[in-house]
Coordinates of C-alpha atoms and ligand atoms in Angstrom, one line a residue:
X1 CA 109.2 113.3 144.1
X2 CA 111.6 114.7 141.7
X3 CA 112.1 112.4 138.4
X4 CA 115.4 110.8 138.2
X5 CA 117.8 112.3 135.9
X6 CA 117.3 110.3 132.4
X7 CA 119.2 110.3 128.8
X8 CA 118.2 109.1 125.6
X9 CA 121.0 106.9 123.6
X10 CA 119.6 106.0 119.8
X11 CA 122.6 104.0 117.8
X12 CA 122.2 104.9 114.4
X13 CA 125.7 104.6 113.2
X14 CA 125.3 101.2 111.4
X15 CA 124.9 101.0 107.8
X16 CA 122.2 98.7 107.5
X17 CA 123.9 97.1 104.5
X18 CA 121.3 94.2 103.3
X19 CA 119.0 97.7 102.6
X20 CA 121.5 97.7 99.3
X21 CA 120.9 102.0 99.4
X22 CA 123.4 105.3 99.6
X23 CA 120.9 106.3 102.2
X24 CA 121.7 105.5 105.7
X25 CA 119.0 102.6 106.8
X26 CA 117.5 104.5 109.4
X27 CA 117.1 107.7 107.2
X28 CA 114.4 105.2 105.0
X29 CA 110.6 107.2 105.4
X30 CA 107.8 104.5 106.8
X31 CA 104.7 106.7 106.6
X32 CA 105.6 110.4 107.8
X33 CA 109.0 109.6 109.4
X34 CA 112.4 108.2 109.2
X35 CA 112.9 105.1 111.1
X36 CA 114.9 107.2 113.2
X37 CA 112.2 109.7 113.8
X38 CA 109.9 107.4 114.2
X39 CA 112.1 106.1 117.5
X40 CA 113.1 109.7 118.5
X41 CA 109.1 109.9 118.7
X42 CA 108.9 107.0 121.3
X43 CA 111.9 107.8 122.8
X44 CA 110.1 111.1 123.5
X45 CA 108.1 109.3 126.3
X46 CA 111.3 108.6 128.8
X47 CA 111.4 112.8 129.6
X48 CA 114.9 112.7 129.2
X49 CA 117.0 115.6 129.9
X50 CA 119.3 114.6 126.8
X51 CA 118.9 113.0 123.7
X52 CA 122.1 111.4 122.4
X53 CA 122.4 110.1 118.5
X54 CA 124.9 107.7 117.8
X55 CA 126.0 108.2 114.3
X56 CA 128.9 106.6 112.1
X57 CA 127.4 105.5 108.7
X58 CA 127.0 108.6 106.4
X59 CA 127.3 110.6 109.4
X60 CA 126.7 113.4 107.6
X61 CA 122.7 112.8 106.0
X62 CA 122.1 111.3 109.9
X63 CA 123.5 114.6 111.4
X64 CA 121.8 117.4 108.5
X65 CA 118.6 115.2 109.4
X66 CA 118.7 115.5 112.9
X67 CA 118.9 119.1 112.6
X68 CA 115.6 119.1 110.8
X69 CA 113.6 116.7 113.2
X70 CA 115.1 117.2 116.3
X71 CA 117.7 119.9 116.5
X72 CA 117.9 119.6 120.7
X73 CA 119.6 116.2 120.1
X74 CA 123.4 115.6 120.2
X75 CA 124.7 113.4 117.6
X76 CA 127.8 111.6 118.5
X77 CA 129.9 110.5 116.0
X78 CA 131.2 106.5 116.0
X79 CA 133.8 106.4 113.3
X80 CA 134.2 102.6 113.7
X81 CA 131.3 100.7 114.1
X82 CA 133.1 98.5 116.8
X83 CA 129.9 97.1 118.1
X84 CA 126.4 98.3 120.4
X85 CA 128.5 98.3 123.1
X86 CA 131.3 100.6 122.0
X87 CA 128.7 102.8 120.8
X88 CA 127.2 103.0 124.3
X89 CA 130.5 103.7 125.6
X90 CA 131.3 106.7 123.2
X91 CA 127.7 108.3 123.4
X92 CA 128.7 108.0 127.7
X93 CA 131.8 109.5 127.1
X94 CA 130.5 112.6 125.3
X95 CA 128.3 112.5 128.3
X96 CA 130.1 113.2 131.2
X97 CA 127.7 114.2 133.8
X98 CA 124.7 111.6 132.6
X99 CA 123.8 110.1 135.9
X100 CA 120.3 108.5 136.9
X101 CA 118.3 105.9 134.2
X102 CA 120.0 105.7 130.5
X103 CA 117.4 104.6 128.2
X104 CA 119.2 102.6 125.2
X105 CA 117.4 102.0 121.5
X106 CA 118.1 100.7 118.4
X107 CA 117.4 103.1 115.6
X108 CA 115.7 100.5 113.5
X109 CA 112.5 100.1 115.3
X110 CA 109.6 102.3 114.1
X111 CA 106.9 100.7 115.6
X112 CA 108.1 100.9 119.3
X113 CA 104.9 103.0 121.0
X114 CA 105.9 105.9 123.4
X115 CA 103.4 103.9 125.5
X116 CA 106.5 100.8 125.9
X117 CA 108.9 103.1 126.4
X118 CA 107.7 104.6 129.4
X119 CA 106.5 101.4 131.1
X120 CA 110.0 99.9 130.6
X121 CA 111.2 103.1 132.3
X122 CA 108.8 102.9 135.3
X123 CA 109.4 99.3 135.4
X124 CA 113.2 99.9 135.5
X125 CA 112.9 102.6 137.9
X126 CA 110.5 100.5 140.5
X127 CA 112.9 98.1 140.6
X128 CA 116.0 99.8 141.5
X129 CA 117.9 97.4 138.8
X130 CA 120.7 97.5 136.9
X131 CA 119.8 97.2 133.8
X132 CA 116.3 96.1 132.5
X133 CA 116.0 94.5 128.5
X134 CA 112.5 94.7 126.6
X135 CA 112.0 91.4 125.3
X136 CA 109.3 89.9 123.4
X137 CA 108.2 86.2 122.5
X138 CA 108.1 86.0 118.8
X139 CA 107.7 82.9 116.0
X140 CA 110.9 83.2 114.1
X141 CA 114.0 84.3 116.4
X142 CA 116.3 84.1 113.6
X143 CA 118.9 86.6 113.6
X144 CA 118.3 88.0 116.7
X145 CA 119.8 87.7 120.4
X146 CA 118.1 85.3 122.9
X147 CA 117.3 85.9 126.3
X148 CA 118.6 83.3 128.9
X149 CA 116.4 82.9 132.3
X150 CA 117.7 80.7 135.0
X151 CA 115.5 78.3 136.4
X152 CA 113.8 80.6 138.6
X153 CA 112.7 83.4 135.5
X154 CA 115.6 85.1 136.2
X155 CA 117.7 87.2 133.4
X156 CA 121.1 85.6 133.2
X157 CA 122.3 86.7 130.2
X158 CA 121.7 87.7 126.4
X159 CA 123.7 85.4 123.7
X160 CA 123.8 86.5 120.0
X161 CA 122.6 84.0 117.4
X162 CA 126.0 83.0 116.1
X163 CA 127.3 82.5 119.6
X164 CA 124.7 80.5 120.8
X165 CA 124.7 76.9 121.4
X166 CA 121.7 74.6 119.7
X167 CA 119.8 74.9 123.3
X168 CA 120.1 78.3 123.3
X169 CA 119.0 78.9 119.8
X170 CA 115.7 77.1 120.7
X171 CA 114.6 79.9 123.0
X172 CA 111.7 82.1 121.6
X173 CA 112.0 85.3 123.5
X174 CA 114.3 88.0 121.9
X175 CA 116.6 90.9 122.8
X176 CA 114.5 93.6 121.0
X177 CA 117.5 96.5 121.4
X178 CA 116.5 98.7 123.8
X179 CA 117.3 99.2 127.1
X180 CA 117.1 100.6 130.2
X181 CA 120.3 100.7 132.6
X182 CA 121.5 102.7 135.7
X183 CA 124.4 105.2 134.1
X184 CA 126.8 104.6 136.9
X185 CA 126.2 100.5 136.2
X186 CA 126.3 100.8 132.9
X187 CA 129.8 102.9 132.6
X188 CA 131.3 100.3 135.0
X189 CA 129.8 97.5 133.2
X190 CA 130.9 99.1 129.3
X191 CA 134.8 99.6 130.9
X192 CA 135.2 95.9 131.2
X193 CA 133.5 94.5 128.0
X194 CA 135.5 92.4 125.9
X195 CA 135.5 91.8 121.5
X196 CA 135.3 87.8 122.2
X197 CA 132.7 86.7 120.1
X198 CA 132.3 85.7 116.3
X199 CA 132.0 89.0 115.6
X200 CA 135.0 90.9 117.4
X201 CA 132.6 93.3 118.4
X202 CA 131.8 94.9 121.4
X203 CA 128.3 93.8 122.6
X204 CA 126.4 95.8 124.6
X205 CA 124.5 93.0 125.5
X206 CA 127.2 91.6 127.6
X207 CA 126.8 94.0 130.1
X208 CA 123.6 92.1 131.3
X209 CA 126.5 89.3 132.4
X210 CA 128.9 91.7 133.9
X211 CA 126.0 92.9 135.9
X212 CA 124.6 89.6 137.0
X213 CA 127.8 88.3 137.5
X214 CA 128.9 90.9 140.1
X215 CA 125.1 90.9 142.5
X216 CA 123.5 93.6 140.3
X217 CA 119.8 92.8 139.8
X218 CA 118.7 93.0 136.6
X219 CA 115.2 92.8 135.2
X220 CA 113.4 91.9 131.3
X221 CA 110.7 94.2 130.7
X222 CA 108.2 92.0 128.2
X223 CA 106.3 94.2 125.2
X224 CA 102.8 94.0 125.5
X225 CA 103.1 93.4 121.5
X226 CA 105.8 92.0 120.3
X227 CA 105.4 93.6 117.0
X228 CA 106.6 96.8 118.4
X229 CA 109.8 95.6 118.6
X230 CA 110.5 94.7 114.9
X231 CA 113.3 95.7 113.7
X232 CA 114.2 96.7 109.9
X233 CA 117.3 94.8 108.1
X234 CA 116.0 95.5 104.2
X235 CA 113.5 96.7 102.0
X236 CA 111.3 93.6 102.5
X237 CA 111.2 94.0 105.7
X238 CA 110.6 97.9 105.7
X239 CA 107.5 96.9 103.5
X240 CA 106.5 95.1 106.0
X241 CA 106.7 97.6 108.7
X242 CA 104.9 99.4 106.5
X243 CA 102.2 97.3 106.2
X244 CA 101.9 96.5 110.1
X245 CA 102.1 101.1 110.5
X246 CA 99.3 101.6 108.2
X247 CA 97.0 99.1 109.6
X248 CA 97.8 100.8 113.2
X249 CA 97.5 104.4 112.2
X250 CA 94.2 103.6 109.8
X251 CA 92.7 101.1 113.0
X252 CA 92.6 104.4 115.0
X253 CA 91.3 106.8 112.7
X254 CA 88.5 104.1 112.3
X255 CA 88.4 103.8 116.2
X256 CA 88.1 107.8 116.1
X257 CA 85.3 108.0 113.6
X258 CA 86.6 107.9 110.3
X259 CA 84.8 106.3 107.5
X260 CA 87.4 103.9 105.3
X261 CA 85.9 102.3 102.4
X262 CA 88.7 100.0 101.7
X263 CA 92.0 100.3 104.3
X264 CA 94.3 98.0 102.8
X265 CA 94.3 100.9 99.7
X266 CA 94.3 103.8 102.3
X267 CA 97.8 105.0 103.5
X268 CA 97.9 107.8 106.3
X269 CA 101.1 109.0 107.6
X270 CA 101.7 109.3 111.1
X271 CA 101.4 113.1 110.9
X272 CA 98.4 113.5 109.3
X273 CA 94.8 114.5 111.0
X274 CA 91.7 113.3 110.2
X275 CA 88.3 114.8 111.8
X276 CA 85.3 112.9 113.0
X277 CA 83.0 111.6 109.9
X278 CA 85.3 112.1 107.2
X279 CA 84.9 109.3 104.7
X280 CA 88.0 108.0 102.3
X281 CA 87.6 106.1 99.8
X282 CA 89.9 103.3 98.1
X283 CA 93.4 104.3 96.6
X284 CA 94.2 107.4 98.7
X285 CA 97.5 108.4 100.5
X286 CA 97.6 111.3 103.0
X287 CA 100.9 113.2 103.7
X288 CA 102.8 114.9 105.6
X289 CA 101.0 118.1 107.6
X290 CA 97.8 117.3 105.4
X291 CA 94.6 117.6 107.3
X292 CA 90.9 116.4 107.0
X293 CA 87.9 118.1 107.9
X294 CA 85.0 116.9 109.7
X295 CA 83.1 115.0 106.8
X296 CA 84.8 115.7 103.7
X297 CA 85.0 112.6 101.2
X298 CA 88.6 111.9 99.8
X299 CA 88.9 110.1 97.0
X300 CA 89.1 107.6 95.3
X301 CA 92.1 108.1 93.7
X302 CA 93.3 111.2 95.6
X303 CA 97.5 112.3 96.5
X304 CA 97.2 114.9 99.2
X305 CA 100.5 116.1 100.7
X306 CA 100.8 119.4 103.0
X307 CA 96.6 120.0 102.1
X308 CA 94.2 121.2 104.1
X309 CA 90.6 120.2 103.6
X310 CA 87.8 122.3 105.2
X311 CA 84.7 120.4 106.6
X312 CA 82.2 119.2 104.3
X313 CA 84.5 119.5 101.4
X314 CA 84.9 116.7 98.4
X315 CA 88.3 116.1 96.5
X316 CA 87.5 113.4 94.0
X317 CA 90.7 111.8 91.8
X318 CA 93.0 114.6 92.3
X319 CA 96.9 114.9 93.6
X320 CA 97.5 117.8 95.7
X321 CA 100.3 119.5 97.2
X322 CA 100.3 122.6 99.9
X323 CA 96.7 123.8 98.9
X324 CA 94.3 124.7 101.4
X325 CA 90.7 123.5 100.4
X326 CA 87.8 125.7 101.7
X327 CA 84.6 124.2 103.7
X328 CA 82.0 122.4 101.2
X329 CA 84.5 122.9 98.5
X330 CA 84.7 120.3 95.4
X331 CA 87.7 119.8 93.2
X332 CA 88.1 117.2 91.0
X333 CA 87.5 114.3 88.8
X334 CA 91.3 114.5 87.3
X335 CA 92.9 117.9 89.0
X336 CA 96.1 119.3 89.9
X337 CA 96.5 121.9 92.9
X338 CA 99.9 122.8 93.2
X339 CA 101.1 124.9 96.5
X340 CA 99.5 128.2 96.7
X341 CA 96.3 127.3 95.8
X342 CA 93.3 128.0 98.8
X343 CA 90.0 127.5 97.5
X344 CA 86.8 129.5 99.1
X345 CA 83.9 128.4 100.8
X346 CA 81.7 126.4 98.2
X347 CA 84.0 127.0 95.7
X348 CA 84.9 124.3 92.8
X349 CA 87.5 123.3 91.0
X350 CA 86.2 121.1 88.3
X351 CA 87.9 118.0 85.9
X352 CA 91.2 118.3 84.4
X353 CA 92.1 121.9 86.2
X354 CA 96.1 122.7 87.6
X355 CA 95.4 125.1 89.7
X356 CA 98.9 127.2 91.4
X357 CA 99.3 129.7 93.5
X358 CA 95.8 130.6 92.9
X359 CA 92.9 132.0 95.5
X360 CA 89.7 131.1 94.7
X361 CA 86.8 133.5 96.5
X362 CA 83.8 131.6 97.9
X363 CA 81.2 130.2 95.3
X364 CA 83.7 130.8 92.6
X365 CA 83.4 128.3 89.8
X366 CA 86.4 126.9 87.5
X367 CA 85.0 123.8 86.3
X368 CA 86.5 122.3 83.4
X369 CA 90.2 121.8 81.7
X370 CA 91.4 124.9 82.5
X371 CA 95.1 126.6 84.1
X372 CA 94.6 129.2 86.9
X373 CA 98.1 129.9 87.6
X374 CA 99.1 133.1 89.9
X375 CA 95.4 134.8 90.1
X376 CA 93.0 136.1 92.7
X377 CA 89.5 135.1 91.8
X378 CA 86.6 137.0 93.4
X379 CA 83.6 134.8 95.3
X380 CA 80.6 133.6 92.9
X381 CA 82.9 134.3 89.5
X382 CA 82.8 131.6 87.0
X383 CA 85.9 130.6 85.1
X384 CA 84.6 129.5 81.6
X385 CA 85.8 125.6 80.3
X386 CA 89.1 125.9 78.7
X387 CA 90.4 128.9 79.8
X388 CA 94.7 129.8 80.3
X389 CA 95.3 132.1 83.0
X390 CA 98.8 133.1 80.5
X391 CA 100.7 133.9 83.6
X392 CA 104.3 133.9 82.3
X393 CA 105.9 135.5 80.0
X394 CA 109.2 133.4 79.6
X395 CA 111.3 135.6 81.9
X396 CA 108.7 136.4 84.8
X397 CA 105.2 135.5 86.2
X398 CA 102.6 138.0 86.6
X399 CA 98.8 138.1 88.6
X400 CA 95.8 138.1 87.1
X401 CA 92.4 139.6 89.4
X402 CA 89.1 138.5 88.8
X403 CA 86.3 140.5 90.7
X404 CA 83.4 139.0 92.3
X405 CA 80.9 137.8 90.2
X406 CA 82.8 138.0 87.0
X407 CA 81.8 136.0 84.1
X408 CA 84.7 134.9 81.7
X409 CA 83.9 132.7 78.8
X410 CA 85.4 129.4 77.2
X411 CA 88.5 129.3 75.7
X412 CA 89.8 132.4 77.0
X413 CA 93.4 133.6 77.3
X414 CA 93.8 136.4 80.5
X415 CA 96.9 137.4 79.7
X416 CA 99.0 138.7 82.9
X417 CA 99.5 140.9 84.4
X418 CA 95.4 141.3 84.0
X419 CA 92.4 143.0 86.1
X420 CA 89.1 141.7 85.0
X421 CA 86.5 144.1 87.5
X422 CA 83.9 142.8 89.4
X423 CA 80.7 141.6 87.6
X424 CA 82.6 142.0 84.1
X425 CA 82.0 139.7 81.2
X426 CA 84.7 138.5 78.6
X427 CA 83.6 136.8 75.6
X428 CA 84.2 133.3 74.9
X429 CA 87.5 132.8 72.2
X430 CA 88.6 136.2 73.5
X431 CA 92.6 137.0 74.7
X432 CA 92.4 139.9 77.1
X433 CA 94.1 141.8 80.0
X434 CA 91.9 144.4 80.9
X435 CA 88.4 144.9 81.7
X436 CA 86.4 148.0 83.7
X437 CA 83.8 146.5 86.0
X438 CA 80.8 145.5 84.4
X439 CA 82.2 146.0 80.7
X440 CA 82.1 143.2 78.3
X441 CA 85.5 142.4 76.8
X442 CA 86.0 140.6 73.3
X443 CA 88.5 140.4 70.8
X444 CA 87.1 137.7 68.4
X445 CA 87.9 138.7 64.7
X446 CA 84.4 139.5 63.1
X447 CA 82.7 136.0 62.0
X448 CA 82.4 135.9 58.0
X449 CA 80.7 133.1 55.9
X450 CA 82.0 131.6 52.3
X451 CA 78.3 130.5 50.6
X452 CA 79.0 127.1 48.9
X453 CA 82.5 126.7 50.0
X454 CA 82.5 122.4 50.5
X455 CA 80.9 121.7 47.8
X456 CA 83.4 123.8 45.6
X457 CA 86.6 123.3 47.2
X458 CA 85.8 120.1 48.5
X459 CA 83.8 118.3 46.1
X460 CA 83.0 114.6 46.4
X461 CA 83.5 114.0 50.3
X462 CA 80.9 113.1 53.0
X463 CA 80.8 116.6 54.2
X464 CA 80.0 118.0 50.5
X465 CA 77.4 115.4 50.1
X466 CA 75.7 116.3 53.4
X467 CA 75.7 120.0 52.8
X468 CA 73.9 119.2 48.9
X469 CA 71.7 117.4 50.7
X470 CA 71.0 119.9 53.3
X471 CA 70.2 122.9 50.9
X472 CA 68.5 121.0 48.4
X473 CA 65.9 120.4 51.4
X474 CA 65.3 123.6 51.9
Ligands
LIG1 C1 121.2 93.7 118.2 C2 121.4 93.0 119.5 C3 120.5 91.8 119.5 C4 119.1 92.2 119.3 C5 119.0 93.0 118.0 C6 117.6 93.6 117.9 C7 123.7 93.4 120.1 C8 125.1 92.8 120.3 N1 122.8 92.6 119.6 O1 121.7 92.9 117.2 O2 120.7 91.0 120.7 O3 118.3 91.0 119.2 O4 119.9 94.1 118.0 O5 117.4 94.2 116.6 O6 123.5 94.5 120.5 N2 125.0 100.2 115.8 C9 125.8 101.3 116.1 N3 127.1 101.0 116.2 C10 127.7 99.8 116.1 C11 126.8 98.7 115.8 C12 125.5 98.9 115.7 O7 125.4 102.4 116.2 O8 128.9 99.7 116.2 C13 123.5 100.4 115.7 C14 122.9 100.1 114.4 O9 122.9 101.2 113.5 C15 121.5 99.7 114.8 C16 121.7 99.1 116.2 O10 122.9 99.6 116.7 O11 120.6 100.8 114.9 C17 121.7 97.6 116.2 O12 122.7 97.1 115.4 P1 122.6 95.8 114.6 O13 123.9 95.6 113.9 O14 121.4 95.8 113.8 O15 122.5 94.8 115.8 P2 122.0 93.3 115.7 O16 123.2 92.5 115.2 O17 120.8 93.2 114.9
LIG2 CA1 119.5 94.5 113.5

């Protein structure tokens, strides 16, 4: 049996005004995603032939984001937001030829699960209705439209809060904004909606009157979790769909194997991948396309945002942005890797080291306070503490090579454009660009010693007083 013809309709042409922001309220990020991606990711689920964005608000940031996340959507624009239902009825009109189920959401829902949307679909579909509402039975209805049964369980109708009488107001179960309807229904139903309510507006929900009142059968789909169909109004409340997201997303990396020391500190977003016996510690957040190999330990304390990390690794206390982090690697306590970096097999990357653009080979060593910026470092070479890869030269930056196995001391400048050959040495103190394979470079000025100098020039102190003390012993 061939599916029935299906289109997605978000409306995300309100301004979300109590979110007090110059971005558009369903451009705000919840872990990985806008709101609206977040329902453009649910939405997913209905296999819709189109995808239809109603936008209004800041049109513009809604439309340029669109592009990014999901360029095979239409956006429609709304210049006045007259309402759900004359949003319905514009995104139909730019529709011409939609025919078969139109599935309806709110743009402000991020925790709706692909899952709901497809069994209100099927549920819709089964039925042959009209027009089917996802409901859900929630504490605090405030705010939100009610669903009216009739005494047999049957949907009459959906009243908004400020038109509803005290009875009405009573009732528990919700209107949670999205929607499934028949497209021929629907247009019929959207042509004879009226603005008379206390808002003026018009209400897509009426159409579940004009439906009923005409023989259509109609049917409420209820959420298996009525969390899913929270919806966002400000920045508390985002918080709080925050809060709910990261427990989901951390509950299934658990489910899947994933050690969490502490998950109310732990904050994965949606788009991140975690492998089997990984372990995070407290304080951590994982962005973006990061991904975690099987066993590594993040953490505690660790930023990682586009990073890969290889099996076995361990990234301790660093922050972390496009790097790719070999198998069995270390980095950290207190390290930087900016994009660029890819560190080797068993390679490390010690305390208090930014590390950019910079490929370390496997088993090669850079373990304390030190700035490897635009280099190539050879497997099982050791970077000495303290050393400057000098990579810029205040108009351009340049590469420095370090061979395999090449040994460069403390406190050493490689000034780029440099080549230090495989197995070379450079002496600690030393500032150098080139050296042959195997050759020691240095450039230390020749140590010379002043015999008697503190108690001379600094007569009287603690340090002249030692050193009396220290030759009169001898
Ligand atoms: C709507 C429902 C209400 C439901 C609630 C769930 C109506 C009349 N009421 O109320 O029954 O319980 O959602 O959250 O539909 N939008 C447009 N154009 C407009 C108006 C709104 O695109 O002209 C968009 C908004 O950007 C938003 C969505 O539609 O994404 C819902 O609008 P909102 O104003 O939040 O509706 P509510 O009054 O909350
Ligand atoms: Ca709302």
């Amino acid at each position: 049996m061939s599916q029935t013809q299906r289109t997605v309709v978000v409306l995300a042409a309100g301004e979300g005004k109590r979110m007090k922001s110059a971005t558009p309220k369903v451009l705000h990020p919840l872990l990985g995603r806008t709101l609206l991606g977040h329902v453009l990711s649910a939405a997913a689920a209905a296999r819709a032939e189109h995808t239809i964005v109603v936008v209004g608000h800041q049109a513009d940031q809604v439309r340029a984001h669109l592009d990014e996340i999901a360029p095979g959507a239409t956006p429609v624009l709304q210049a006045q937001q007259n309402g759900t239902g004359h949003a319905v009825r514009i995104a139909l009109e730019a529709a011409p030829d939609a025919a078969g189920t139109v599935v309806v959401l709110n743009g402000d829902v991020p925790l709706l699960r692909p899952e709901t949307v497809e069994a209100l679909v099927a549920a819709h579909e089964q039925a042959g209705s009209a027009g089917t509402v996802l409901a859900a039975e929630v504490d605090d209805p405030a705010g939100l439209g009610r669903v009216v049964r009739d005494p047999a369980g049957r949907l009459e109708r959906i009243v908004e809060e400020r038109d509803a009488s005290p009875e009405v107001r009573a009732v528990r179960e919700v209107n949670a904004g999205i929607y499934a309807f028949d497209a021929a229904r629907l247009r019929e139903a959207l042509s004879k909606i009226s603005t008379d309510n206390d808002q003026g507006e018009e209400y897509l929900t009426d159409v579940f009157e004009l439906l009923t009142s005409v023989g259509h059968p109609v049917g409420v789909f209820v959420a298996p979790d009525a969390e899913e169909t929270l919806g966002c109004n400000d920045r508390a409340e985002l918080a709080g769909l925050g809060l709910r997201l990261r427990n989901r997303v951390n509950t299934g990396w658990m489910r899947a194997g994933v050690t969490m020391l502490d998950p109310a500190t732990t904050w994965i977003d949606v788009t991140v991948t975690v492998e089997r016996d990984a372990q995070i510690e407290q304080n951590c957040r994982l962005t973006g396309r990061t991904t975690v190999g099987a066993g590594a330990v993040i953490g505690p304390d660790t930023t990682l945002t586009d990073t890969t990390v290889g099996e076995g690794a361990s990234v301790l206390r660093t922050h972390s942005i496009g790097a790719e982090i070999g198998p069995e690697a270390t980095v950290g306590p207190f390290s930087y890797l900016r994009p660029g970096t890819r560190l080797g097999r068993k390679s490390k990357i010690g305390g208090f080291v930014e590390a950019k653009n910079a490929e370390l080979g496997d088993g090669a060593k850079v373990p304390h306070l030190t700035y490897v910026g635009d280099a190539t470092i050879g497997a099982k070479a050791n970077i000495g503490a303290g050393t400057i890869f000098a990579n810029y030269d205040g108009v351009n930056k340049h590469h420095t090579t370090v061979g395999e196995a090449a040994f460069v001391g403390s406190d050493t400048v490689l000034i780029a454009p440099a080549e230090i050959g495989p197995g070379a040495y450079v002496a600690a103190g030393s500032a150098v660009s080139n050296v042959p394979a195997g050759h020691l470079g240095v450039t230390r000025a020749a140590q010379r010693n002043i015999e008697g100098w503190t108690e001379r020039k600094r007569p009287g102190t603690v340090s002249a007083d030692a050193a009396r003390r220290a030759t009169e012993e001898k």
